Structures are given as C-alpha cells and as structure tokens.
C-alpha cells in the first residue's frame, strides 16, 4: 500500500507508467490540470452561500433543464482551463450542445467528457455535489478532435473519475489499475491519497432509487424493487433505501458500502424514455469505476461499457453497484427472475 502523502500525479505515474510512460505523463498532466479547475470550483462551492452564485440563471440547457448559476460557473472554469491544457483535442460537456474545440495550437491526444456539476438540485440545500469526467484516447487523424473521438465505447476509456464537494473534497479515479481516493488538503491545496484500492462488496443491502417515480416504472422494475422490500434475512432483505439525488454522492456511498443505485427507464417523460442519466459523462465514467472496483454497471440488458454512443447527450437506464445486485436486477429487468 502506498504511503499517505502520495499525490495524484505520483499515483498515476506509478500505476500506469510501467505500461506506457509517455501516456502516463500525458494523462497525469491532463488530470492535474482538471484538478486545478475543481479546486477553484470547490472554493466557490464552499462559499456559494456568500456569493451571488446560488439559484437559477434563468436559462434552460440542451437537456431542457434549468441551469443553476454554479452549473454555468463550473462549466466555464473547466472548459476555459482545459482548452489550453495541451492534453485535450476535443471536449463534451453536459452544459454545451455541440462538441467543444480546444484552442488552436494546444491540441492533445485525449478527449474529455464532463458533467461540470452533478447534483444541481442539491446546490442550494448544501448537499453533496460533484464533477464527473471521462477520458478517451483520440482516434481520428489530424490534430483537432471531433465528435467521433467523443463517441467511444466506455470500454475504451483510459481514465475516469469524479470530484465530490462534500464535508471534504475528494477525488475518486481509475486509470485501469483499480480505484483510488484522494482527499484535498486545503492547507496545501493538494489532493493526497486517502483511500487506496477501493473495492466494492460483491453484494450489499442498500438500494438507491427515486421512489417518487414508482408510478412511472416499468413492471419489471416494480417487481425488482418490491423484491428488495420483502423480508428474507438470508439475502439481507429488506434492503435499506438511501437516495441523495446527486449521482456522485449516491455512487460514492454505493462504491464504499455496496448495494445498488438505479435510474431506470420510466414512462414519466416521453422525451426521456431511457431514463435521465447521460451515457457519455455520467454512466460511462461511473461504470468504469464500478467495474474497476469489482462491481458492475448495466442498462438493464447489457454492460454500460459495451454500449456504442450515438449522441453526445444520449440517455441510458443505469443499474450500478455490487456485482451480484446488478446481475439480479438485470434478471428482473429481462423477465428472467
Ligand atoms: P445534473 O445535476 O448533472 O443534471 O445531474 C442530476 C442527476 C443525478 O445527479 C441524479 O442521480 C439525478 O439527476 C437525480 O434525478 P431525480 O431528481 O429525477 O431523482
Ligand atoms: Mn449529472
Ligand atoms: Mn450537471
């Protein structure tokens, strides 16, 4: 186990430097730049109540969702900083409809897809929110990246993770060699290794879903949730319900304690038949983390990481968490249980 005091750059170089020293340097540089932006966001989040940065902008984003001021702010900080990071060739952001070009002359070998601020509905009530990121290697020819570079399988991610702004600010990331957590030490402004090699229990006893949508669930989803509520000590049922409403916070708990987070497809909004969460910058990065921690992530029928993206903001149903829980949920969704 690495000693505490390990920085993210040191950890990335040690994790993947042996396989490909040049790629390790590039990815460490990209993540290092991204973390500078998240430190700025963390500072703003921690004093949001004192600034005119809470509340709504009055705009509606490409998702058709009201944009919180902090959504916009986080997007501008990250996109603005990463355009000249020298490691990125093209970006996708929840807050921007089209693919985002980087500053000419600063093109790099990777793509960056981000949810600049996840959990917006919780900003004004001081509940954990976060930034989610997913990194792929550029596949197109030429210097500038394009949409095809962004629409890659989750399985081809080279690095992914999130920063959760909560009681402490934490980075959780994977570069294909396990999942590792770092805590920001505000006194030195550095993320330091605090949770090496996080492993998700094979089976949990917590389920996480917005029960307020029960009226709109498909029958197989209803059957599965009802199953979790039945009494059977041998399978740790009934499960406890925990739902924060920020994917980053609900996933972070699931990663550390096990169980299952679900945002299934439902009949609530005809414009969102596949559920609410986005494949590129929510489901794919979380799926990479889940698999690297020994868990699973499915859309109910197949692994999230095997879904070929067709649009920057496409939505997918998400069942993510402990391996055995996701596998059973899939059986219910497929009508096999
Ligand atoms: P975002 O704030 O980036 O739009 O994401 C919000 C998402 C996700 O964080 C969370 O799991 C989900 O919305 C909660 O949705 P409901 O309020 O419909 O349960
Ligand atoms: Mn989100
Ligand atoms: Mn968001």
Coordinates of N, CA and C in Angstrom, one line a residue, residues 67-301:
X67 N -30.8 25.8 -15.7 CA -29.3 25.9 -15.4 C -29.1 26.7 -14.1
X68 N -28.4 26.0 -13.2 CA -28.1 26.7 -12.0 C -26.8 27.6 -12.3
X69 N -26.7 28.7 -11.5 CA -25.5 29.5 -11.8 C -24.2 28.7 -11.6
X70 N -24.2 27.8 -10.6 CA -23.0 27.0 -10.3 C -22.7 26.0 -11.5
X71 N -23.8 25.6 -12.1 CA -23.6 24.7 -13.3 C -22.8 25.4 -14.4
X72 N -23.3 26.7 -14.6 CA -22.6 27.5 -15.7 C -21.2 27.8 -15.2
X73 N -21.0 28.2 -14.0 CA -19.7 28.6 -13.5 C -18.7 27.5 -13.6
X74 N -19.1 26.3 -13.1 CA -18.3 25.1 -13.2 C -17.9 24.8 -14.6
X75 N -18.9 24.9 -15.5 CA -18.6 24.6 -16.9 C -17.6 25.6 -17.5
X76 N -17.8 26.8 -17.2 CA -16.8 27.9 -17.7 C -15.4 27.7 -17.2
X77 N -15.3 27.4 -15.9 CA -14.0 27.2 -15.3 C -13.3 26.0 -15.9
X78 N -14.0 24.8 -16.0 CA -13.3 23.6 -16.6 C -13.0 23.8 -18.0
X79 N -14.0 24.1 -18.8 CA -13.8 24.2 -20.3 C -12.8 25.3 -20.6
X80 N -12.9 26.4 -19.9 CA -11.9 27.5 -20.2 C -10.5 27.1 -19.9
X81 N -10.3 26.4 -18.8 CA -8.9 26.0 -18.4 C -8.4 24.9 -19.2
X82 N -9.3 23.9 -19.6 CA -8.8 22.7 -20.3 C -8.6 23.0 -21.8
X83 N -9.1 24.1 -22.3 CA -8.9 24.4 -23.8 C -7.4 24.7 -24.1
X84 N -6.6 25.1 -23.1 CA -5.2 25.3 -23.3 C -4.4 24.4 -22.4
X85 N -4.9 23.2 -22.1 CA -4.2 22.2 -21.2 C -3.1 21.5 -22.0
X86 N -3.3 21.5 -23.4 CA -2.3 20.9 -24.2 C -2.4 19.4 -24.3
X87 N -3.4 18.8 -23.5 CA -3.6 17.3 -23.5 C -4.8 16.9 -24.2
X88 N -5.7 17.9 -24.5 CA -7.1 17.5 -24.9 C -7.3 18.0 -26.4
X89 N -8.0 17.2 -27.2 CA -8.2 17.6 -28.6 C -9.6 18.1 -28.8
X90 N -10.6 17.6 -28.0 CA -12.0 18.0 -28.1 C -12.7 17.6 -26.8
X91 N -13.7 18.4 -26.5 CA -14.4 18.1 -25.2 C -15.9 18.0 -25.4
X92 N -16.6 17.3 -24.5 CA -18.1 17.3 -24.4 C -18.5 17.7 -23.0
X93 N -19.5 18.5 -22.9 CA -20.0 19.0 -21.6 C -21.5 18.9 -21.5
X94 N -22.0 18.5 -20.4 CA -23.5 18.5 -20.2 C -24.1 19.8 -20.6
X95 N -23.3 20.9 -20.3 CA -23.9 22.2 -20.5 C -23.7 22.8 -21.9
X96 N -23.1 22.0 -22.8 CA -22.9 22.6 -24.2 C -23.4 21.6 -25.2
X97 N -24.2 22.1 -26.1 CA -24.9 21.2 -27.1 C -23.9 20.5 -28.0
X98 N -23.0 21.3 -28.6 CA -22.0 20.7 -29.6 C -20.7 20.3 -28.9
X99 N -19.9 19.5 -29.7 CA -18.5 19.2 -29.3 C -17.8 20.5 -29.2
X100 N -16.9 20.6 -28.2 CA -16.1 21.8 -27.9 C -14.7 21.7 -28.4
X101 N -14.3 22.6 -29.3 CA -12.9 22.6 -29.8 C -12.0 23.2 -28.8
X102 N -10.7 22.9 -28.8 CA -9.7 23.5 -27.9 C -9.0 24.6 -28.7
X103 N -8.3 25.4 -27.9 CA -7.6 26.5 -28.6 C -6.5 26.0 -29.6
X104 N -6.6 26.5 -30.8 CA -5.6 26.0 -31.9 C -4.2 26.1 -31.3
X105 N -3.4 25.1 -31.6 CA -2.0 25.1 -31.1 C -1.9 24.3 -29.8
X106 N -3.0 24.1 -29.2 CA -3.0 23.3 -27.9 C -3.6 21.9 -28.0
X107 N -3.7 21.4 -29.2 CA -4.4 20.1 -29.3 C -3.5 19.0 -28.7
X108 N -4.2 18.1 -28.0 CA -3.5 17.0 -27.4 C -4.1 15.6 -27.9
X109 N -3.7 14.6 -27.2 CA -4.1 13.2 -27.7 C -5.3 12.6 -27.0
X110 N -6.0 13.4 -26.2 CA -7.2 12.8 -25.5 C -8.4 13.6 -25.6
X111 N -9.5 12.9 -25.4 CA -10.8 13.7 -25.3 C -11.3 13.7 -23.8
X112 N -12.0 14.7 -23.5 CA -12.5 14.9 -22.1 C -14.0 15.2 -22.2
X113 N -14.8 14.3 -21.5 CA -16.3 14.5 -21.4 C -16.6 14.8 -20.0
X114 N -17.3 15.8 -19.7 CA -17.6 16.2 -18.3 C -19.0 16.6 -18.0
X115 N -19.4 16.2 -16.8 CA -20.6 16.8 -16.1 C -20.0 17.8 -15.1
X116 N -19.9 19.1 -15.5 CA -19.2 20.0 -14.7 C -19.7 20.1 -13.2
X117 N -21.0 20.0 -13.1 CA -21.6 20.0 -11.8 C -22.7 19.0 -11.7
X118 N -22.6 17.9 -11.0 CA -23.6 16.9 -10.9 C -24.4 17.1 -9.6
X119 N -25.7 17.0 -9.7 CA -26.5 17.1 -8.5 C -27.0 18.5 -8.3
X120 N -27.2 19.2 -9.4 CA -27.6 20.7 -9.3 C -28.7 21.0 -8.4
X121 N -29.7 20.0 -8.3 CA -30.9 20.3 -7.5 C -30.5 20.4 -6.0
X122 N -29.3 20.0 -5.7 CA -28.9 20.0 -4.3 C -28.0 21.1 -3.9
X123 N -27.6 22.0 -4.9 CA -26.7 23.1 -4.7 C -27.2 24.0 -3.5
X124 N -28.5 24.4 -3.7 CA -29.0 25.4 -2.7 C -29.3 24.9 -1.3
X125 N -29.2 23.6 -1.2 CA -29.6 23.0 0.1 C -28.3 22.3 0.8
X126 N -27.2 22.7 0.2 CA -25.9 22.3 0.9 C -25.7 20.8 1.0
X127 N -26.2 20.1 0.0 CA -26.0 18.6 -0.1 C -24.9 18.3 -1.1
X128 N -24.2 17.3 -0.9 CA -23.0 16.9 -1.8 C -23.3 17.0 -3.3
X129 N -22.4 17.7 -4.0 CA -22.5 17.7 -5.5 C -21.1 17.4 -6.0
X130 N -21.0 17.3 -7.3 CA -19.6 16.9 -7.8 C -19.4 17.2 -9.2
X131 N -18.2 16.9 -9.7 CA -17.8 17.0 -11.1 C -17.4 15.6 -11.6
X132 N -17.9 15.2 -12.7 CA -17.6 13.8 -13.3 C -16.9 14.0 -14.6
X133 N -15.8 13.1 -14.8 CA -15.0 13.2 -16.0 C -14.7 11.9 -16.6
X134 N -14.6 11.8 -17.9 CA -14.3 10.6 -18.7 C -13.3 11.0 -19.7
X135 N -12.2 10.2 -19.8 CA -11.1 10.5 -20.8 C -10.9 9.3 -21.7
X136 N -10.9 9.6 -23.0 CA -10.6 8.6 -24.1 C -9.3 9.1 -24.8
X137 N -8.7 8.1 -25.5 CA -7.6 8.5 -26.4 C -8.1 8.9 -27.7
X138 N -7.6 9.9 -28.3 CA -8.0 10.4 -29.7 C -7.9 9.2 -30.7
X139 N -8.9 9.1 -31.5 CA -8.8 8.0 -32.6 C -8.8 8.6 -34.0
X140 N -9.2 9.8 -34.1 CA -9.3 10.4 -35.5 C -7.9 10.9 -35.9
X141 N -7.7 11.0 -37.3 CA -6.4 11.6 -37.7 C -6.5 13.1 -37.7
X142 N -5.4 13.7 -37.9 CA -5.3 15.2 -37.8 C -5.2 15.7 -36.3
X143 N -5.0 16.9 -36.1 CA -4.7 17.4 -34.8 C -6.0 17.7 -34.0
X144 N -6.9 18.4 -34.6 CA -8.2 18.7 -33.9 C -9.0 17.5 -33.8
X145 N -9.6 17.3 -32.6 CA -10.5 16.1 -32.4 C -11.9 16.4 -32.9
X146 N -12.7 15.4 -33.0 CA -14.1 15.6 -33.5 C -15.1 14.8 -32.7
X147 N -16.3 14.8 -33.1 CA -17.4 14.2 -32.3 C -17.1 12.6 -32.3
X148 N -16.6 12.1 -33.3 CA -16.3 10.6 -33.4 C -15.3 10.3 -32.2
X149 N -14.4 11.2 -31.9 CA -13.4 10.9 -30.9 C -14.1 10.9 -29.5
X150 N -15.3 11.6 -29.4 CA -16.0 11.6 -28.1 C -16.9 10.4 -28.0
X151 N -17.5 10.0 -29.2 CA -18.5 8.9 -29.1 C -17.8 7.5 -29.1
X152 N -17.0 7.3 -28.1 CA -16.3 6.0 -28.0 C -16.9 5.1 -26.9
X153 N -16.8 3.8 -27.0 CA -17.3 2.9 -26.0 C -16.7 3.1 -24.6
X154 N -17.5 2.9 -23.6 CA -17.0 3.1 -22.2 C -15.7 2.2 -22.0
X155 N -15.8 1.0 -22.7 CA -14.6 0.1 -22.5 C -13.3 0.7 -23.0
X156 N -13.3 1.7 -23.8 CA -12.0 2.3 -24.3 C -11.6 3.5 -23.5
X157 N -12.3 3.8 -22.4 CA -11.8 4.9 -21.5 C -10.4 4.6 -21.0
X158 N -9.6 5.6 -20.9 CA -8.2 5.4 -20.3 C -8.2 5.9 -18.9
X159 N -9.1 6.8 -18.5 CA -9.1 7.3 -17.2 C -10.5 7.9 -17.0
X160 N -11.0 7.8 -15.7 CA -12.3 8.4 -15.4 C -12.4 8.6 -13.9
X161 N -13.3 9.5 -13.5 CA -13.5 9.7 -12.1 C -14.4 10.8 -11.7
X162 N -14.4 11.2 -10.5 CA -15.3 12.3 -10.1 C -14.6 13.0 -8.9
X163 N -15.0 14.3 -8.7 CA -14.6 15.0 -7.5 C -15.9 15.3 -6.8
X164 N -16.0 14.9 -5.5 CA -17.2 15.2 -4.8 C -16.9 16.3 -3.8
X165 N -17.8 17.3 -3.8 CA -17.6 18.5 -3.0 C -18.6 18.3 -1.8
X166 N -18.0 17.8 -0.7 CA -18.9 17.5 0.5 C -18.2 17.9 1.7
X167 N -18.3 17.2 2.8 CA -17.7 17.5 4.1 C -16.2 17.7 3.9
X168 N -15.6 16.9 2.9 CA -14.3 17.2 2.4 C -14.4 17.1 0.9
X169 N -13.4 17.6 0.2 CA -13.4 17.5 -1.3 C -12.5 16.3 -1.6
X170 N -13.1 15.3 -2.3 CA -12.4 14.1 -2.6 C -12.4 13.8 -4.1
X171 N -11.3 13.3 -4.6 CA -11.2 12.8 -6.0 C -11.2 11.3 -5.9
X172 N -12.0 10.6 -6.7 CA -12.0 9.2 -6.9 C -11.8 8.9 -8.4
X173 N -10.7 8.1 -8.7 CA -10.4 7.9 -10.1 C -9.9 6.5 -10.4
X174 N -10.0 6.1 -11.7 CA -9.3 4.9 -12.1 C -8.6 5.2 -13.5
X175 N -7.5 4.5 -13.6 CA -6.8 4.6 -15.0 C -6.6 3.1 -15.4
X176 N -7.5 2.3 -14.9 CA -7.5 0.9 -15.3 C -6.7 0.0 -14.4
X177 N -6.2 0.6 -13.3 CA -5.4 -0.2 -12.3 C -6.1 0.0 -10.9
X178 N -7.4 -0.3 -10.9 CA -8.1 -0.2 -9.6 C -8.6 1.2 -9.4
X179 N -9.3 1.4 -8.3 CA -10.0 2.7 -7.9 C -9.4 3.3 -6.7
X180 N -9.0 4.6 -6.7 CA -8.3 5.2 -5.6 C -8.9 6.5 -5.3
X181 N -8.9 6.8 -4.0 CA -9.5 8.0 -3.5 C -8.4 9.0 -2.9
X182 N -8.6 10.3 -3.2 CA -7.7 11.3 -2.7 C -8.5 12.4 -2.0
X183 N -8.0 12.9 -0.9 CA -8.7 13.9 -0.2 C -7.9 15.2 -0.3
X184 N -8.6 16.3 -0.6 CA -8.0 17.6 -0.8 C -7.6 18.2 0.6
X185 N -6.3 18.4 0.7 CA -5.8 19.1 2.0 C -5.8 20.6 1.7
X186 N -6.8 21.3 2.2 CA -6.9 22.7 1.8 C -5.7 23.6 2.3
X187 N -5.0 23.0 3.3 CA -3.9 23.8 3.8 C -2.7 23.9 2.8
X188 N -2.6 22.9 1.9 CA -1.6 22.9 0.9 C -2.1 22.9 -0.5
X189 N -3.5 22.8 -0.6 CA -4.1 22.8 -1.9 C -3.8 21.6 -2.8
X190 N -3.6 20.4 -2.1 CA -3.1 19.2 -2.8 C -4.1 18.1 -2.5
X191 N -4.5 17.3 -3.5 CA -5.2 16.0 -3.3 C -4.2 15.0 -2.9
X192 N -4.4 14.4 -1.7 CA -3.5 13.3 -1.2 C -4.2 12.0 -1.0
X193 N -3.5 10.9 -1.4 CA -4.0 9.6 -1.3 C -4.6 9.3 0.1
X194 N -5.9 8.9 0.1 CA -6.5 8.7 1.4 C -7.3 7.3 1.4
X195 N -7.7 6.9 0.2 CA -8.5 5.6 0.1 C -7.9 4.8 -1.1
X196 N -6.7 4.2 -0.8 CA -6.1 3.3 -1.9 C -6.9 2.1 -2.2
X197 N -7.0 1.7 -3.4 CA -7.5 0.4 -3.9 C -8.9 0.1 -3.3
X198 N -9.9 1.0 -3.6 CA -11.3 0.8 -3.1 C -11.9 -0.4 -3.8
X199 N -12.5 -1.3 -3.0 CA -13.2 -2.4 -3.6 C -14.7 -2.4 -3.1
X200 N -15.6 -2.7 -4.1 CA -17.0 -2.7 -3.7 C -17.4 -4.1 -3.3
X201 N -18.2 -4.2 -2.2 CA -18.6 -5.5 -1.7 C -19.4 -6.2 -2.9
X202 N -19.3 -7.5 -3.0 CA -20.0 -8.3 -4.0 C -21.5 -8.2 -4.0
X203 N -22.0 -8.0 -2.8 CA -23.4 -7.8 -2.6 C -23.6 -6.8 -1.4
X204 N -24.7 -6.0 -1.5 CA -24.9 -5.0 -0.5 C -26.3 -5.2 0.2
X205 N -26.7 -4.2 0.9 CA -28.1 -4.3 1.5 C -28.7 -2.9 1.5
X206 N -28.3 -2.1 0.5 CA -28.9 -0.7 0.3 C -29.3 -0.6 -1.1
X207 N -30.5 -0.1 -1.4 CA -30.9 0.2 -2.7 C -31.1 1.7 -2.8
X208 N -30.9 2.3 -4.0 CA -30.9 3.7 -4.2 C -31.7 4.1 -5.5
X209 N -32.9 4.6 -5.3 CA -33.7 4.9 -6.5 C -34.7 6.0 -6.1
X210 N -35.2 6.8 -7.0 CA -36.2 7.8 -6.7 C -37.5 7.2 -6.6
X211 N -37.9 6.8 -5.4 CA -39.2 6.1 -5.2 C -40.4 7.0 -5.7
X212 N -40.1 8.3 -5.8 CA -41.2 9.2 -6.2 C -41.6 8.9 -7.6
X213 N -40.8 8.2 -8.4 CA -41.1 7.8 -9.8 C -41.8 6.5 -9.9
X214 N -42.1 5.8 -8.8 CA -42.6 4.5 -8.8 C -43.9 4.3 -9.7
X215 N -44.7 5.4 -9.7 CA -45.9 5.4 -10.6 C -45.5 5.1 -12.0
X216 N -44.3 5.6 -12.5 CA -43.9 5.6 -13.9 C -43.0 4.4 -14.3
X217 N -42.7 3.6 -13.3 CA -41.7 2.5 -13.6 C -42.3 1.4 -14.5
X218 N -41.5 0.7 -15.2 CA -41.9 -0.5 -16.0 C -42.2 -1.6 -15.0
X219 N -43.1 -2.5 -15.3 CA -43.5 -3.6 -14.4 C -42.3 -4.3 -13.8
X220 N -41.3 -4.7 -14.6 CA -40.2 -5.5 -14.1 C -39.3 -4.7 -13.1
X221 N -39.3 -3.3 -13.3 CA -38.6 -2.5 -12.2 C -39.4 -2.6 -10.9
X222 N -40.7 -2.5 -11.1 CA -41.6 -2.5 -9.8 C -41.4 -3.9 -9.1
X223 N -41.3 -5.0 -9.9 CA -41.2 -6.3 -9.3 C -39.9 -6.4 -8.6
X224 N -38.8 -5.8 -9.2 CA -37.5 -5.9 -8.5 C -37.5 -5.1 -7.2
X225 N -38.0 -3.9 -7.3 CA -37.9 -3.1 -6.1 C -38.8 -3.7 -5.0
X226 N -40.0 -4.3 -5.4 CA -40.8 -5.0 -4.4 C -40.1 -6.1 -3.8
X227 N -39.3 -6.8 -4.6 CA -38.5 -8.0 -4.1 C -37.5 -7.5 -3.0
X228 N -36.9 -6.4 -3.3 CA -35.9 -5.8 -2.3 C -36.5 -5.5 -1.0
X229 N -37.8 -5.2 -1.0 CA -38.5 -4.8 0.2 C -39.1 -6.0 1.0
X230 N -39.0 -7.2 0.4 CA -39.6 -8.4 1.1 C -38.6 -8.8 2.3
X231 N -39.1 -9.5 3.3 CA -38.3 -9.9 4.4 C -37.6 -11.3 4.1
X232 N -36.3 -11.3 4.1 CA -35.6 -12.6 3.9 C -34.2 -12.4 4.4
X233 N -33.9 -12.6 5.7 CA -32.6 -12.4 6.3 C -31.5 -13.0 5.5
X234 N -31.7 -14.1 4.9 CA -30.6 -14.9 4.2 C -30.1 -14.0 3.1
X235 N -30.9 -13.1 2.5 CA -30.4 -12.3 1.4 C -30.4 -10.8 1.8
X236 N -30.3 -10.6 3.1 CA -30.2 -9.3 3.8 C -31.4 -8.4 3.4
X237 N -32.5 -9.0 3.0 CA -33.7 -8.2 2.7 C -34.6 -8.1 4.0
X238 N -35.4 -7.0 4.1 CA -35.5 -5.8 3.2 C -34.2 -5.0 3.2
X239 N -33.9 -4.5 2.0 CA -32.7 -3.6 1.9 C -33.1 -2.2 2.5
X240 N -32.1 -1.4 2.9 CA -32.4 0.0 3.3 C -32.4 0.8 2.0
X241 N -33.2 1.9 2.1 CA -33.3 2.9 1.0 C -32.4 4.1 1.3
X242 N -31.5 4.5 0.5 CA -30.8 5.7 0.6 C -30.8 6.4 -0.8
X243 N -31.3 7.7 -0.8 CA -31.3 8.4 -2.1 C -31.1 9.9 -1.8
X244 N -29.9 10.4 -2.4 CA -29.5 11.7 -2.1 C -29.9 12.7 -3.2
X245 N -29.9 12.1 -4.5 CA -30.4 12.9 -5.6 C -29.2 13.5 -6.3
X246 N -28.0 13.2 -5.9 CA -26.8 13.6 -6.6 C -26.1 12.2 -7.0
X247 N -26.0 12.0 -8.3 CA -25.4 10.7 -8.7 C -24.0 10.5 -8.1
X248 N -23.2 11.6 -8.0 CA -21.9 11.4 -7.5 C -22.0 11.0 -6.0
X249 N -22.9 11.6 -5.2 CA -23.0 11.2 -3.8 C -23.6 9.8 -3.6
X250 N -24.6 9.5 -4.4 CA -25.2 8.1 -4.3 C -24.3 7.1 -4.8
X251 N -23.5 7.4 -5.8 CA -22.5 6.4 -6.3 C -21.4 6.2 -5.3
X252 N -20.9 7.4 -4.7 CA -19.8 7.3 -3.8 C -20.1 6.4 -2.6
X253 N -21.4 6.5 -2.1 CA -21.8 5.6 -1.0 C -21.9 4.2 -1.5
X254 N -22.4 4.0 -2.7 CA -22.5 2.6 -3.2 C -21.1 2.0 -3.4
X255 N -20.2 2.8 -3.8 CA -18.8 2.3 -4.0 C -18.2 1.9 -2.7
X256 N -18.4 2.6 -1.7 CA -17.8 2.3 -0.4 C -18.6 1.3 0.4
X257 N -19.9 1.3 0.3 CA -20.7 0.4 1.2 C -21.4 -0.7 0.4
X258 N -21.4 -0.7 -0.9 CA -22.1 -1.7 -1.7 C -23.5 -1.4 -1.8
X259 N -24.2 -2.3 -2.6 CA -25.6 -2.1 -2.9 C -25.8 -1.7 -4.3
X260 N -26.9 -1.0 -4.6 CA -27.3 -0.8 -6.0 C -27.9 0.6 -6.1
X261 N -27.4 1.3 -7.1 CA -28.0 2.6 -7.5 C -28.8 2.4 -8.8
X262 N -30.0 2.8 -8.9 CA -30.7 2.7 -10.2 C -31.3 4.0 -10.6
X263 N -31.2 4.3 -11.9 CA -32.1 5.3 -12.5 C -32.6 4.6 -13.8
X264 N -33.7 3.9 -13.6 CA -34.3 3.0 -14.7 C -35.0 3.9 -15.8
X265 N -35.3 3.2 -16.9 CA -36.2 3.9 -17.8 C -37.5 3.9 -17.2
X266 N -38.3 5.0 -17.5 CA -39.7 5.0 -17.0 C -40.6 5.8 -17.9
X267 N -41.8 5.8 -17.6 CA -42.8 6.4 -18.5 C -43.1 7.9 -18.1
X268 N -42.2 8.5 -17.2 CA -42.6 9.8 -16.7 C -42.5 10.9 -17.8
X269 N -41.5 10.9 -18.6 CA -41.3 12.0 -19.6 C -41.1 11.4 -20.9
X270 N -42.0 11.5 -21.8 CA -41.9 10.9 -23.2 C -40.6 11.3 -23.9
X271 N -40.1 12.5 -23.5 CA -38.8 12.9 -24.1 C -37.6 12.1 -23.5
X272 N -37.8 11.4 -22.4 CA -36.7 10.7 -21.8 C -37.1 9.2 -21.5
X273 N -37.4 8.5 -22.6 CA -37.9 7.1 -22.4 C -36.8 6.2 -21.8
X274 N -35.6 6.6 -22.0 CA -34.5 5.7 -21.5 C -34.0 6.2 -20.1
X275 N -34.7 7.0 -19.4 CA -34.3 7.4 -18.1 C -33.6 8.8 -18.2
X276 N -33.0 9.2 -17.2 CA -32.5 10.6 -17.1 C -31.0 10.7 -17.3
X277 N -30.2 9.7 -16.9 CA -28.8 9.9 -16.9 C -28.1 9.8 -18.3
X278 N -27.0 10.5 -18.5 CA -26.4 10.6 -19.8 C -25.2 9.6 -19.8
X279 N -25.1 8.9 -21.0 CA -24.1 7.9 -21.2 C -22.7 8.4 -21.1
X280 N -22.4 9.5 -21.8 CA -21.0 9.9 -22.1 C -20.3 10.4 -20.8
X281 N -21.0 11.2 -20.0 CA -20.3 11.8 -18.9 C -21.0 11.5 -17.5
X282 N -21.9 10.6 -17.5 CA -22.3 10.1 -16.2 C -22.2 8.6 -16.1
X283 N -22.9 7.8 -17.0 CA -22.9 6.4 -16.9 C -21.5 5.8 -17.3
X284 N -20.9 6.2 -18.3 CA -19.6 5.6 -18.7 C -18.5 5.7 -17.6
X285 N -18.3 7.0 -17.1 CA -17.2 7.1 -16.1 C -17.5 6.3 -14.9
X286 N -18.8 6.3 -14.4 CA -19.2 5.6 -13.2 C -19.1 4.1 -13.5
X287 N -19.4 3.6 -14.7 CA -19.3 2.2 -15.0 C -17.9 1.7 -14.9
X288 N -16.9 2.6 -15.4 CA -15.5 2.2 -15.4 C -15.0 2.1 -14.0
X289 N -15.4 3.0 -13.1 CA -15.1 2.9 -11.7 C -15.7 1.7 -11.1
X290 N -17.0 1.5 -11.4 CA -17.7 0.3 -10.7 C -17.0 -1.0 -11.1
X291 N -16.7 -1.2 -12.4 CA -16.0 -2.4 -12.8 C -14.6 -2.6 -12.2
X292 N -13.9 -1.4 -12.2 CA -12.5 -1.5 -11.6 C -12.5 -1.8 -10.1
X293 N -13.7 -1.5 -9.5 CA -13.8 -1.8 -8.0 C -14.4 -3.1 -7.7
X294 N -14.6 -3.9 -8.8 CA -15.2 -5.3 -8.6 C -16.7 -5.3 -8.8
X295 N -17.3 -4.2 -9.1 CA -18.8 -4.1 -9.3 C -19.2 -4.2 -10.8
X296 N -20.4 -3.8 -11.1 CA -20.9 -3.8 -12.4 C -21.8 -2.6 -12.7
X297 N -22.0 -2.4 -14.0 CA -22.9 -1.3 -14.4 C -23.6 -1.7 -15.7
X298 N -24.9 -1.7 -15.7 CA -25.7 -2.2 -16.8 C -26.8 -1.2 -17.1
X299 N -27.3 -1.3 -18.3 CA -28.5 -0.5 -18.7 C -29.8 -1.4 -18.5
X300 N -29.6 -2.6 -17.8 CA -30.7 -3.5 -17.6 C -30.6 -4.7 -18.5
X301 N -29.9 -4.5 -19.6 CA -29.8 -5.7 -20.5 C -28.3 -6.0 -20.9

